[in-house]
Amino acid sequence: MNDTPAALPPGSTIGILGSGQLGRMLAIAAAQLGYRCHIYAPVTGPANDVAAAFTRGAYDDAAALGAFASVVDVVTYEFENVTADALADLADRVAVRPSIAALVTAQDRVAEKRFVEQLGGRPAPWAPVADRDALDAAIAQVGTPAVLKTTRFGYDGKGQARIATPEDADAAWEAIGGGPAVLEAFVDFTHEFSILLVRGLDGETTSYAPPHNVHHDGILATSTLPAPPEVAAQWTEAAALAGRVAEALDHVGVLAIEFFVGADGPVFNEMAPRVHNSGHWTIEGAETSQFENHIRAICGLPLGPTVLTGTSVEMLNLIGDDAAGAARFLSVPGAHVHLYGKHESRPGRKMGHVTRVIR
């Protein structure tokens, strides 16, 4: 007997927590499959421009969340800084995919690292840091150079401080706000890459070829495929870990895991239980984009093929004022421009991306 829920029919409404660019691209993919999207967020954002409905509310507003749940058929989220309590309230009323377990694990660096280690993953040497005294003990254990990261709410280089020598501890502690953190040893690596796995409602899984990712100032700059041989050599081991993570969390949807290419194999960096910046290339560069496959997964549809549409693909993020010159890419063969419709450009802010496919 098949206990998998029936697929949501076209015309159903997908609720998306978060109004950013990931929600925008999810809503576009959903519309192509005949679904409506309803955005829930404290503020309007790029997703509002392409969605059918919007509810403004805090993520801990029980009344607003209840009203939202009553008019959607499934809920997903575009970022992992939603409170677990908010998702639990929603899950009592409507299906929430990916699982709450996936979100809880990914939004706390201590829980995330311990979980991955239990599954045979290899994070960089690390230690939890509960207070200022614990930071000194962590430095003695992990050594320097190292990076101090808040346990929660850090992304794109935010909530982090480097520690070159033990004398930097005070400044680093102050820089992250003096809260719970982890100390990670610097990793001796040659490349960075990510595994983008999709798991369906029936447990079916598929994944994309790993892109080679380059970061500037903690923010993703480019993702390129095919990746260099050093990445390809660690693809199988990294993808196997991603599969174990998805299975253990009963994950439904896209799961992204970032890795470093280490001397002894892939070094786990962090995971995101959602569509991911390093998968934006899939919109034109793969037969089925990460956004469409996420919608397929959470709606109970068959997953689509993930093979490349060309011989090579490169995704370039448009950061800050870069977006002002995006028109220059329109005359480049194989290039596709995506602007997110953000009204204000700021240094370090992702304003769009360009994907170029070489066939």
GROMACS .gro file of C-alpha atoms in nm, residues 82-337:
model
  256
   82VAL     CA    1   1.207   3.125   1.080
   83THR     CA    2   1.141   3.016   1.437
   84ALA     CA    3   1.072   2.649   1.493
   85ASP     CA    4   0.770   2.738   1.708
   86ALA     CA    5   0.615   2.925   1.416
   87LEU     CA    6   0.660   2.623   1.190
   88ALA     CA    7   0.522   2.389   1.455
   89ASP     CA    8   0.206   2.600   1.480
   90LEU     CA    9   0.170   2.589   1.103
   91ALA     CA   10   0.236   2.215   1.085
   92ASP     CA   11  -0.062   2.155   1.312
   93ARG     CA   12  -0.283   2.310   1.043
   94VAL     CA   13  -0.117   2.246   0.706
   95ALA     CA   14   0.169   2.040   0.560
   96VAL     CA   15   0.510   2.209   0.604
   97ARG     CA   16   0.789   2.099   0.370
   98PRO     CA   17   1.087   2.071   0.428
   99SER     CA   18   1.046   1.930   0.777
  100ILE     CA   19   1.077   2.125   1.099
  101ALA     CA   20   1.362   1.891   1.192
  102ALA     CA   21   1.559   2.010   0.889
  103LEU     CA   22   1.512   2.375   0.984
  104VAL     CA   23   1.597   2.324   1.353
  105THR     CA   24   1.916   2.139   1.263
  106ALA     CA   25   2.033   2.390   1.002
  107GLN     CA   26   1.966   2.706   1.201
  108ASP     CA   27   2.199   2.617   1.489
  109ARG     CA   28   2.565   2.559   1.403
  110VAL     CA   29   2.634   2.344   1.709
  111ALA     CA   30   2.339   2.114   1.638
  112GLU     CA   31   2.427   2.107   1.267
  113LYS     CA   32   2.789   2.003   1.319
  114ARG     CA   33   2.706   1.737   1.576
  115PHE     CA   34   2.435   1.597   1.350
  116VAL     CA   35   2.668   1.579   1.048
  117GLU     CA   36   2.944   1.417   1.253
  118GLN     CA   37   2.700   1.147   1.365
  119LEU     CA   38   2.633   1.070   0.998
  120GLY     CA   39   3.002   1.037   0.917
  121GLY     CA   40   3.058   1.391   0.789
  122ARG     CA   41   3.384   1.579   0.837
  123PRO     CA   42   3.350   1.939   0.955
  124ALA     CA   43   3.658   2.148   1.026
  125PRO     CA   44   3.792   2.114   1.383
  126TRP     CA   45   3.555   2.316   1.601
  127ALA     CA   46   3.439   2.386   1.956
  128PRO     CA   47   3.122   2.539   2.102
  129VAL     CA   48   3.162   2.878   2.270
  130ALA     CA   49   2.901   2.962   2.532
  131ASP     CA   50   3.074   3.264   2.689
  132ARG     CA   51   3.396   3.465   2.685
  133ASP     CA   52   3.587   3.220   2.906
  134ALA     CA   53   3.483   2.935   2.680
  135LEU     CA   54   3.637   3.120   2.384
  136ASP     CA   55   3.982   3.098   2.544
  137ALA     CA   56   3.933   2.726   2.603
  138ALA     CA   57   3.815   2.681   2.243
  139ILE     CA   58   4.122   2.861   2.110
  140ALA     CA   59   4.344   2.632   2.315
  141GLN     CA   60   4.159   2.331   2.169
  142VAL     CA   61   4.114   2.438   1.806
  143GLY     CA   62   4.414   2.665   1.763
  144THR     CA   63   4.459   2.968   1.542
  145PRO     CA   64   4.399   3.097   1.283
  146ALA     CA   65   4.028   3.035   1.329
  147VAL     CA   66   3.692   3.197   1.271
  148LEU     CA   67   3.433   3.272   1.538
  149LYS     CA   68   3.072   3.240   1.418
  150THR     CA   69   2.743   3.306   1.593
  151THR     CA   70   2.544   2.985   1.635
  152ARG     CA   71   2.239   3.142   1.471
  153PHE     CA   72   2.139   3.404   1.212
  154GLY     CA   73   2.472   3.437   1.037
  155TYR     CA   74   2.490   3.438   0.656
  156ASP     CA   75   2.694   3.593   0.372
  157GLY     CA   76   2.984   3.655   0.609
  158LYS     CA   77   2.771   3.823   0.876
  159GLY     CA   78   2.803   3.717   1.240
  160GLN     CA   79   3.165   3.613   1.191
  161ALA     CA   80   3.506   3.734   1.306
  162ARG     CA   81   3.851   3.602   1.228
  163ILE     CA   82   4.101   3.524   1.501
  164ALA     CA   83   4.459   3.526   1.374
  165THR     CA   84   4.617   3.492   1.720
  166PRO     CA   85   4.480   3.443   2.073
  167GLU     CA   86   4.524   3.819   2.128
  168ASP     CA   87   4.236   3.879   1.884
  169ALA     CA   88   3.985   3.704   2.109
  170ASP     CA   89   3.843   4.012   2.280
  171ALA     CA   90   3.787   4.199   1.956
  172ALA     CA   91   3.630   3.896   1.789
  173TRP     CA   92   3.398   3.835   2.083
  174GLU     CA   93   3.282   4.196   2.069
  175ALA     CA   94   3.244   4.187   1.690
  176ILE     CA   95   2.990   3.904   1.699
  177GLY     CA   96   2.793   4.060   1.983
  178GLY     CA   97   2.919   3.839   2.265
  179GLY     CA   98   2.664   3.560   2.225
  180PRO     CA   99   2.668   3.183   2.177
  181ALA     CA  100   2.909   3.087   1.902
  182VAL     CA  101   3.132   2.820   1.754
  183LEU     CA  102   3.502   2.847   1.686
  184GLU     CA  103   3.616   2.679   1.364
  185ALA     CA  104   3.973   2.616   1.259
  186PHE     CA  105   4.073   2.754   0.923
  187VAL     CA  106   4.052   2.484   0.659
  188ASP     CA  107   4.341   2.418   0.424
  189PHE     CA  108   4.141   2.376   0.104
  190THR     CA  109   4.186   2.417  -0.269
  191HIS     CA  110   3.826   2.472  -0.381
  192GLU     CA  111   3.474   2.526  -0.250
  193PHE     CA  112   3.171   2.344  -0.390
  194SER     CA  113   2.815   2.253  -0.305
  195ILE     CA  114   2.585   1.957  -0.339
  196LEU     CA  115   2.225   2.038  -0.432
  197LEU     CA  116   2.005   1.740  -0.362
  198VAL     CA  117   1.629   1.713  -0.410
  199ARG     CA  118   1.418   1.461  -0.220
  200GLY     CA  119   1.058   1.399  -0.316
  201LEU     CA  120   0.756   1.326  -0.102
  202ASP     CA  121   0.792   0.957  -0.187
  203GLY     CA  122   1.161   0.947  -0.091
  204GLU     CA  123   1.287   0.968  -0.449
  205THR     CA  124   1.611   1.165  -0.470
  206THR     CA  125   1.815   1.333  -0.739
  207SER     CA  126   2.101   1.580  -0.736
  208TYR     CA  127   2.284   1.827  -0.955
  209ALA     CA  128   2.646   1.825  -1.062
  210PRO     CA  129   2.846   2.019  -0.801
  211PRO     CA  130   2.938   2.376  -0.897
  212HIS     CA  131   3.277   2.524  -0.812
  213ASN     CA  132   3.195   2.823  -0.590
  214VAL     CA  133   3.411   3.130  -0.540
  215HIS     CA  134   3.338   3.372  -0.256
  216HIS     CA  135   3.446   3.733  -0.210
  217ASP     CA  136   3.420   3.883   0.139
  218GLY     CA  137   3.207   3.588   0.251
  219ILE     CA  138   2.953   3.634  -0.030
  220LEU     CA  139   2.918   3.395  -0.324
  221ALA     CA  140   3.059   3.557  -0.638
  222THR     CA  141   3.049   3.280  -0.900
  223SER     CA  142   2.939   2.920  -0.946
  224THR     CA  143   3.091   2.735  -1.240
  225LEU     CA  144   3.035   2.396  -1.404
  226PRO     CA  145   3.184   2.157  -1.484
  227ALA     CA  146   3.385   2.186  -1.166
  228PRO     CA  147   3.763   2.123  -1.165
  229PRO     CA  148   3.893   1.765  -1.123
  230GLU     CA  149   3.967   1.829  -0.755
  231VAL     CA  150   3.594   1.884  -0.692
  232ALA     CA  151   3.485   1.596  -0.916
  233ALA     CA  152   3.709   1.361  -0.718
  234GLN     CA  153   3.514   1.438  -0.399
  235TRP     CA  154   3.167   1.452  -0.557
  236THR     CA  155   3.064   1.094  -0.472
  237GLU     CA  156   3.155   1.114  -0.103
  238ALA     CA  157   2.992   1.454  -0.059
  239ALA     CA  158   2.674   1.350  -0.239
  240ALA     CA  159   2.650   1.036  -0.026
  241LEU     CA  160   2.662   1.247   0.291
  242ALA     CA  161   2.391   1.476   0.150
  243GLY     CA  162   2.175   1.171   0.089
  244ARG     CA  163   2.220   1.050   0.447
  245VAL     CA  164   2.134   1.396   0.580
  246ALA     CA  165   1.816   1.415   0.371
  247GLU     CA  166   1.708   1.067   0.474
  248ALA     CA  167   1.774   1.122   0.844
  249LEU     CA  168   1.574   1.447   0.844
  250ASP     CA  169   1.293   1.308   0.625
  251HIS     CA  170   1.367   1.610   0.410
  252VAL     CA  171   1.134   1.707   0.125
  253GLY     CA  172   1.255   1.964  -0.126
  254VAL     CA  173   1.598   2.103  -0.211
  255LEU     CA  174   1.881   2.053   0.037
  256ALA     CA  175   2.207   2.241  -0.019
  257ILE     CA  176   2.533   2.150   0.154
  258GLU     CA  177   2.854   2.350   0.111
  259PHE     CA  178   3.193   2.177   0.120
  260PHE     CA  179   3.563   2.254   0.103
  261VAL     CA  180   3.797   2.031  -0.098
  262GLY     CA  181   4.030   1.902   0.173
  263ALA     CA  182   4.338   1.684   0.157
  264ASP     CA  183   4.153   1.389   0.316
  265GLY     CA  184   3.818   1.437   0.144
  266PRO     CA  185   3.526   1.681   0.147
  267VAL     CA  186   3.509   1.906   0.453
  268PHE     CA  187   3.155   1.998   0.557
  269ASN     CA  188   3.095   2.372   0.587
  270GLU     CA  189   2.721   2.428   0.634
  271MET     CA  190   2.380   2.320   0.510
  272ALA     CA  191   2.065   2.499   0.402
  273PRO     CA  192   1.729   2.317   0.391
  274ARG     CA  193   1.608   2.519   0.093
  275VAL     CA  194   1.695   2.641  -0.254
  276HIS     CA  195   2.038   2.800  -0.256
  277ASN     CA  196   2.236   3.077  -0.424
  278SER     CA  197   2.486   2.825  -0.562
  279GLY     CA  198   2.199   2.661  -0.753
  280HIS     CA  199   2.078   2.970  -0.940
  281TRP     CA  200   2.264   2.847  -1.247
  282THR     CA  201   2.009   2.566  -1.280
  283ILE     CA  202   1.736   2.800  -1.414
  284GLU     CA  203   1.890   2.794  -1.761
  285GLY     CA  204   2.182   2.557  -1.700
  286ALA     CA  205   1.991   2.241  -1.605
  287GLU     CA  206   1.692   2.069  -1.763
  288THR     CA  207   1.493   2.128  -1.444
  289SER     CA  208   1.584   2.419  -1.218
  290GLN     CA  209   1.632   2.381  -0.844
  291PHE     CA  210   1.324   2.601  -0.801
  292GLU     CA  211   1.099   2.384  -1.017
  293ASN     CA  212   1.229   2.067  -0.854
  294HIS     CA  213   1.161   2.212  -0.509
  295ILE     CA  214   0.803   2.289  -0.612
  296ARG     CA  215   0.767   1.943  -0.765
  297ALA     CA  216   0.896   1.782  -0.445
  298ILE     CA  217   0.676   1.970  -0.195
  299CYS     CA  218   0.369   1.920  -0.415
  300GLY     CA  219   0.422   1.546  -0.456
  301LEU     CA  220   0.510   1.555  -0.826
  302PRO     CA  221   0.780   1.347  -0.998
  303LEU     CA  222   1.123   1.509  -0.988
  304GLY     CA  223   1.274   1.643  -1.309
  305PRO     CA  224   1.607   1.565  -1.477
  306THR     CA  225   1.908   1.761  -1.353
  307VAL     CA  226   2.154   1.725  -1.641
  308LEU     CA  227   2.328   2.032  -1.780
  309THR     CA  228   2.182   2.200  -2.088
  310GLY     CA  229   2.524   2.297  -2.222
  311THR     CA  230   2.889   2.202  -2.209
  312SER     CA  231   2.959   2.464  -1.940
  313VAL     CA  232   2.766   2.705  -1.717
  314GLU     CA  233   2.869   3.004  -1.508
  315MET     CA  234   2.655   3.202  -1.264
  316LEU     CA  235   2.773   3.550  -1.164
  317ASN     CA  236   2.611   3.726  -0.870
  318LEU     CA  237   2.532   4.096  -0.914
  319ILE     CA  238   2.623   4.254  -0.582
  320GLY     CA  239   2.538   4.611  -0.486
  321ASP     CA  240   2.597   4.853  -0.771
  322ASP     CA  241   2.690   4.569  -1.011
  323ALA     CA  242   2.322   4.546  -1.106
  324ALA     CA  243   2.326   4.896  -1.253
  325GLY     CA  244   2.536   4.768  -1.542
  326ALA     CA  245   2.344   4.445  -1.599
  327ALA     CA  246   2.226   4.555  -1.944
  328ARG     CA  247   2.576   4.495  -2.080
  329PHE     CA  248   2.521   4.120  -2.044
  330LEU     CA  249   2.213   4.121  -2.267
  331SER     CA  250   2.428   4.116  -2.581
  332VAL     CA  251   2.649   3.831  -2.460
  333PRO     CA  252   2.565   3.501  -2.634
  334GLY     CA  253   2.417   3.247  -2.393
  335ALA     CA  254   2.376   3.500  -2.111
  336HIS     CA  255   2.055   3.532  -1.907
  337VAL     CA  256   1.999   3.827  -1.672
   0.00000   0.00000   0.00000
